[in-house]
Amino acid sequence: FFPIVRKLRELLKDGSLGVPRCLQADFGFVGPTDPSHRLLDPAQAGGAMLDIGIYVVQLATMTFGTSIPEVKSSAILTPLGVDAEGALTLTWKDTASASLLFTIRACTPENSVIMCDKGYVRIHGQAHCPDRMTVSRASTDRGKFVAEEFSFPLPKLKRGLSVNYPNSEGMVYQVEAVEKCIRDGLLECPEYPLEESLSIMKIMDIYRQQVGVTYPSESSNCSVS
């Protein structure tokens, strides 16, 4: 819902960068050490995937579509069994691939790069609230690109208000999208339809099954069907 993401959708749709082929994305910060914190507590569905991994997974489905790819996962688990760090390789057969990293044990650049056959896009962090990207279009000389930067300033906070996380004032764009859907009588958002939500949940479930993360409130074979 961020303006920079809407601009990215336009670029991918108009074909000026060609066909998206590959994606690399990361999202990470050093999280808490208290095992009772929600990020580390299994009873509160802790772990990196459910907290921040969803952002890089959604970027992949937005770029390559909602069909379920082949998923290969690895993770570093805490003593309580939630994922402190995870890595995903997603492969859409003969079409596209994504390499995703998310962690609450290290600081990452929080950059995402979508590589197409006529150039690439670099989305600059914050990973969950981006406001800037660089579009690099291929020239006739291999390895040389013509770069163009796009930037959309975040909305201003009212005096006396603050946010908990960097750039989170931009979450107002999501609120505005919900308000518009309600005014228009819609049951789902065209920019983020239910089908995409289900695809993301399926990928996240496959990841958790592969790395062995389950929560007390669910059975070991819990999945979205």
CSV table of C-alpha atoms in Angstrom, one decimal:
chain,number,residue,atom,x,y,z
A,1,PHE,CA,0.0,0.0,0.0
A,2,PHE,CA,3.0,2.3,0.2
A,3,PRO,CA,3.3,4.6,-2.8
A,4,ILE,CA,6.7,3.1,-3.7
A,5,VAL,CA,5.2,-0.4,-3.8
A,6,ARG,CA,2.3,0.9,-6.0
A,7,LYS,CA,4.9,2.4,-8.3
A,8,LEU,CA,6.8,-0.9,-8.4
A,9,ARG,CA,3.6,-2.7,-9.4
A,10,GLU,CA,3.2,-0.3,-12.3
A,11,LEU,CA,6.8,-1.0,-13.5
A,12,LEU,CA,6.3,-4.7,-13.3
A,13,LYS,CA,3.0,-4.5,-15.2
A,14,ASP,CA,4.1,-2.1,-18.0
A,15,GLY,CA,6.9,-4.4,-19.1
A,16,SER,CA,9.5,-1.7,-19.4
A,17,LEU,CA,11.9,-3.9,-17.4
A,18,GLY,CA,11.0,-7.0,-19.2
A,19,VAL,CA,10.1,-10.3,-17.4
A,20,PRO,CA,10.9,-10.6,-13.7
A,21,ARG,CA,13.3,-13.6,-13.2
A,22,CYS,CA,14.9,-13.5,-9.8
A,23,LEU,CA,14.4,-11.9,-6.4
A,24,GLN,CA,16.8,-11.5,-3.5
A,25,ALA,CA,15.4,-10.0,-0.3
A,26,ASP,CA,16.4,-9.7,3.4
A,27,PHE,CA,14.9,-8.4,6.6
A,28,GLY,CA,16.7,-8.5,9.9
A,29,PHE,CA,17.4,-6.9,13.2
A,30,VAL,CA,18.7,-8.0,16.6
A,31,GLY,CA,15.7,-8.9,18.6
A,32,PRO,CA,15.1,-9.4,22.3
A,33,THR,CA,16.7,-12.1,24.5
A,34,ASP,CA,14.0,-12.5,27.1
A,35,PRO,CA,12.4,-15.9,26.2
A,36,SER,CA,9.0,-14.6,27.4
A,37,HIS,CA,9.0,-11.9,24.8
A,38,ARG,CA,6.4,-12.4,22.0
A,39,LEU,CA,9.1,-12.8,19.4
A,40,LEU,CA,10.6,-15.8,21.3
A,41,ASP,CA,7.6,-17.4,23.0
A,42,PRO,CA,6.0,-20.4,21.3
A,43,ALA,CA,2.7,-19.7,23.1
A,44,GLN,CA,2.6,-16.3,21.4
A,45,ALA,CA,3.5,-17.7,18.0
A,46,GLY,CA,7.0,-16.3,18.2
A,47,GLY,CA,9.7,-16.5,15.6
A,48,ALA,CA,11.2,-14.6,12.7
A,49,MET,CA,8.9,-16.0,9.9
A,50,LEU,CA,5.6,-14.9,11.4
A,51,ASP,CA,6.9,-11.6,12.5
A,52,ILE,CA,9.0,-10.4,9.6
A,53,GLY,CA,9.5,-13.2,7.1
A,54,ILE,CA,6.0,-12.6,5.8
A,55,TYR,CA,7.2,-9.3,4.3
A,56,VAL,CA,9.8,-10.9,2.0
A,57,VAL,CA,7.4,-13.8,1.1
A,58,GLN,CA,4.7,-11.3,0.1
A,59,LEU,CA,7.2,-9.5,-2.1
A,60,ALA,CA,7.8,-12.8,-3.9
A,61,THR,CA,4.1,-13.5,-4.5
A,62,MET,CA,3.5,-9.9,-5.6
A,63,THR,CA,6.4,-10.3,-8.2
A,64,PHE,CA,5.8,-13.8,-9.4
A,65,GLY,CA,2.2,-14.6,-8.7
A,66,THR,CA,0.2,-16.7,-6.3
A,67,SER,CA,0.9,-20.2,-7.6
A,68,ILE,CA,2.7,-22.3,-4.9
A,69,PRO,CA,6.4,-22.7,-5.8
A,70,GLU,CA,8.8,-25.4,-4.8
A,71,VAL,CA,10.1,-24.5,-1.3
A,72,LYS,CA,13.4,-25.3,0.2
A,73,SER,CA,13.9,-24.0,3.8
A,74,SER,CA,16.5,-23.8,6.5
A,75,ALA,CA,16.4,-22.2,9.9
A,76,ILE,CA,18.2,-21.6,13.2
A,77,LEU,CA,15.9,-22.4,16.1
A,78,THR,CA,15.9,-21.1,19.7
A,79,PRO,CA,16.0,-23.5,22.6
A,80,LEU,CA,12.2,-23.1,22.9
A,81,GLY,CA,11.8,-24.2,19.2
A,82,VAL,CA,10.9,-21.0,17.4
A,83,ASP,CA,12.9,-19.8,14.4
A,84,ALA,CA,15.4,-17.0,15.2
A,85,GLU,CA,16.6,-17.0,11.6
A,86,GLY,CA,15.3,-18.5,8.4
A,87,ALA,CA,16.2,-18.8,4.7
A,88,LEU,CA,13.9,-19.7,1.8
A,89,THR,CA,14.6,-20.7,-1.7
A,90,LEU,CA,11.4,-20.5,-3.8
A,91,THR,CA,11.4,-21.8,-7.4
A,92,TRP,CA,8.5,-21.4,-9.9
A,93,LYS,CA,9.4,-24.2,-12.4
A,94,ASP,CA,11.1,-22.9,-15.5
A,95,THR,CA,9.9,-19.4,-14.6
A,96,ALA,CA,11.4,-17.6,-11.6
A,97,SER,CA,13.2,-17.9,-8.3
A,98,ALA,CA,13.5,-16.1,-5.0
A,99,SER,CA,16.2,-16.2,-2.3
A,100,LEU,CA,14.8,-14.8,1.0
A,101,LEU,CA,16.5,-14.3,4.4
A,102,PHE,CA,14.9,-13.1,7.6
A,103,THR,CA,16.5,-12.9,11.1
A,104,ILE,CA,16.1,-11.5,14.6
A,105,ARG,CA,19.7,-12.3,15.4
A,106,ALA,CA,21.6,-10.0,13.1
A,107,CYS,CA,21.3,-6.6,11.4
A,108,THR,CA,20.8,-6.9,7.6
A,109,PRO,CA,20.8,-4.2,4.9
A,110,GLU,CA,17.0,-4.7,4.4
A,111,ASN,CA,17.4,-4.4,0.6
A,112,SER,CA,15.3,-6.2,-2.0
A,113,VAL,CA,16.4,-6.6,-5.6
A,114,ILE,CA,14.0,-7.7,-8.4
A,115,MET,CA,16.0,-8.8,-11.4
A,116,CYS,CA,14.3,-8.7,-14.8
A,117,ASP,CA,15.6,-9.4,-18.3
A,118,LYS,CA,15.8,-5.7,-19.2
A,119,GLY,CA,17.1,-4.3,-15.9
A,120,TYR,CA,16.5,-4.5,-12.1
A,121,VAL,CA,14.9,-2.7,-9.2
A,122,ARG,CA,16.5,-2.2,-5.8
A,123,ILE,CA,14.0,-1.4,-3.0
A,124,HIS,CA,15.9,0.3,-0.2
A,125,GLY,CA,15.0,-0.5,3.4
A,126,GLN,CA,13.2,-0.3,5.8
A,127,ALA,CA,12.0,-3.6,4.4
A,128,HIS,CA,8.5,-3.4,5.8
A,129,CYS,CA,8.0,0.3,5.2
A,130,PRO,CA,10.0,1.3,2.0
A,131,ASP,CA,9.9,4.9,0.7
A,132,ARG,CA,12.7,4.7,-1.9
A,133,MET,CA,13.8,2.5,-4.8
A,134,THR,CA,16.3,2.6,-7.7
A,135,VAL,CA,15.3,1.4,-11.1
A,136,SER,CA,18.3,0.4,-13.3
A,137,ARG,CA,17.5,-0.2,-17.0
A,138,ALA,CA,20.0,-2.2,-19.1
A,139,SER,CA,21.9,-0.4,-21.8
A,140,THR,CA,23.3,-1.8,-25.0
A,141,ASP,CA,26.6,-2.5,-23.1
A,142,ARG,CA,26.4,-5.5,-20.9
A,143,GLY,CA,26.8,-4.6,-17.2
A,144,LYS,CA,26.0,-1.0,-17.7
A,145,PHE,CA,22.7,0.5,-16.6
A,146,VAL,CA,20.8,3.8,-16.6
A,147,ALA,CA,19.6,4.4,-13.1
A,148,GLU,CA,16.5,6.3,-12.0
A,149,GLU,CA,15.5,6.9,-8.4
A,150,PHE,CA,12.0,7.2,-7.0
A,151,SER,CA,11.2,8.5,-3.6
A,152,PHE,CA,8.0,9.1,-1.8
A,153,PRO,CA,8.2,11.0,1.5
A,154,LEU,CA,6.3,9.5,4.4
A,155,PRO,CA,3.2,11.2,5.8
A,156,LYS,CA,3.9,13.6,8.6
A,157,LEU,CA,3.0,12.6,12.1
A,158,LYS,CA,0.7,14.9,14.1
A,159,ARG,CA,2.4,16.7,16.9
A,160,GLY,CA,2.8,14.6,20.0
A,161,LEU,CA,2.5,11.3,18.2
A,162,SER,CA,5.3,8.8,17.7
A,163,VAL,CA,5.8,5.3,16.1
A,164,ASN,CA,7.3,2.2,17.5
A,165,TYR,CA,9.2,1.1,14.4
A,166,PRO,CA,11.1,3.0,11.7
A,167,ASN,CA,8.9,4.4,8.9
A,168,SER,CA,5.8,3.0,10.6
A,169,GLU,CA,3.9,6.2,10.0
A,170,GLY,CA,3.5,4.9,6.5
A,171,MET,CA,1.1,2.2,7.8
A,172,VAL,CA,-1.6,4.9,7.4
A,173,TYR,CA,-1.6,3.9,3.7
A,174,GLN,CA,-2.9,0.5,4.7
A,175,VAL,CA,-5.6,2.1,6.8
A,176,GLU,CA,-6.6,4.3,3.9
A,177,ALA,CA,-6.8,1.3,1.6
A,178,VAL,CA,-9.1,-0.5,4.1
A,179,GLU,CA,-11.3,2.6,4.4
A,180,LYS,CA,-11.6,2.8,0.6
A,181,CYS,CA,-12.6,-0.9,0.4
A,182,ILE,CA,-15.3,-0.4,3.0
A,183,ARG,CA,-16.6,2.7,1.2
A,184,ASP,CA,-16.7,0.8,-2.1
A,185,GLY,CA,-18.5,-2.2,-0.5
A,186,LEU,CA,-15.6,-4.5,-1.3
A,187,LEU,CA,-15.0,-7.8,0.5
A,188,GLU,CA,-11.3,-7.9,-0.4
A,189,CYS,CA,-8.7,-5.5,-1.5
A,190,PRO,CA,-7.8,-5.6,-5.2
A,191,GLU,CA,-4.1,-4.9,-4.4
A,192,TYR,CA,-3.9,-7.7,-1.9
A,193,PRO,CA,-6.6,-10.3,-2.7
A,194,LEU,CA,-7.5,-13.2,-0.5
A,195,GLU,CA,-5.9,-15.6,-3.0
A,196,GLU,CA,-2.5,-14.0,-2.3
A,197,SER,CA,-3.0,-14.1,1.4
A,198,LEU,CA,-3.7,-17.9,1.2
A,199,SER,CA,-0.7,-18.4,-1.0
A,200,ILE,CA,1.6,-16.6,1.5
A,201,MET,CA,0.2,-18.6,4.4
A,202,LYS,CA,0.8,-21.9,2.5
A,203,ILE,CA,4.4,-21.0,1.8
A,204,MET,CA,4.9,-20.0,5.5
A,205,ASP,CA,3.3,-23.3,6.6
A,206,ILE,CA,5.6,-25.3,4.3
A,207,TYR,CA,8.6,-23.5,5.7
A,208,ARG,CA,7.5,-24.2,9.3
A,209,GLN,CA,6.9,-27.9,8.5
A,210,GLN,CA,10.3,-28.2,6.9
A,211,VAL,CA,12.2,-26.6,9.7
A,212,GLY,CA,10.1,-28.1,12.5
A,213,VAL,CA,8.4,-25.0,14.1
A,214,THR,CA,5.0,-25.8,15.7
A,215,TYR,CA,3.0,-24.0,18.4
A,216,PRO,CA,1.2,-25.3,21.4
A,217,SER,CA,-2.2,-24.3,20.0
A,218,GLU,CA,-1.8,-26.4,16.8
A,219,SER,CA,-1.2,-29.9,15.7
A,220,SER,CA,2.2,-30.8,14.1
A,221,ASN,CA,0.6,-31.1,10.7
A,222,CYS,CA,-1.2,-27.8,10.8
A,223,SER,CA,-1.5,-26.2,7.3
A,224,VAL,CA,-3.6,-24.0,5.1
A,225,SER,CA,-5.3,-26.2,2.5
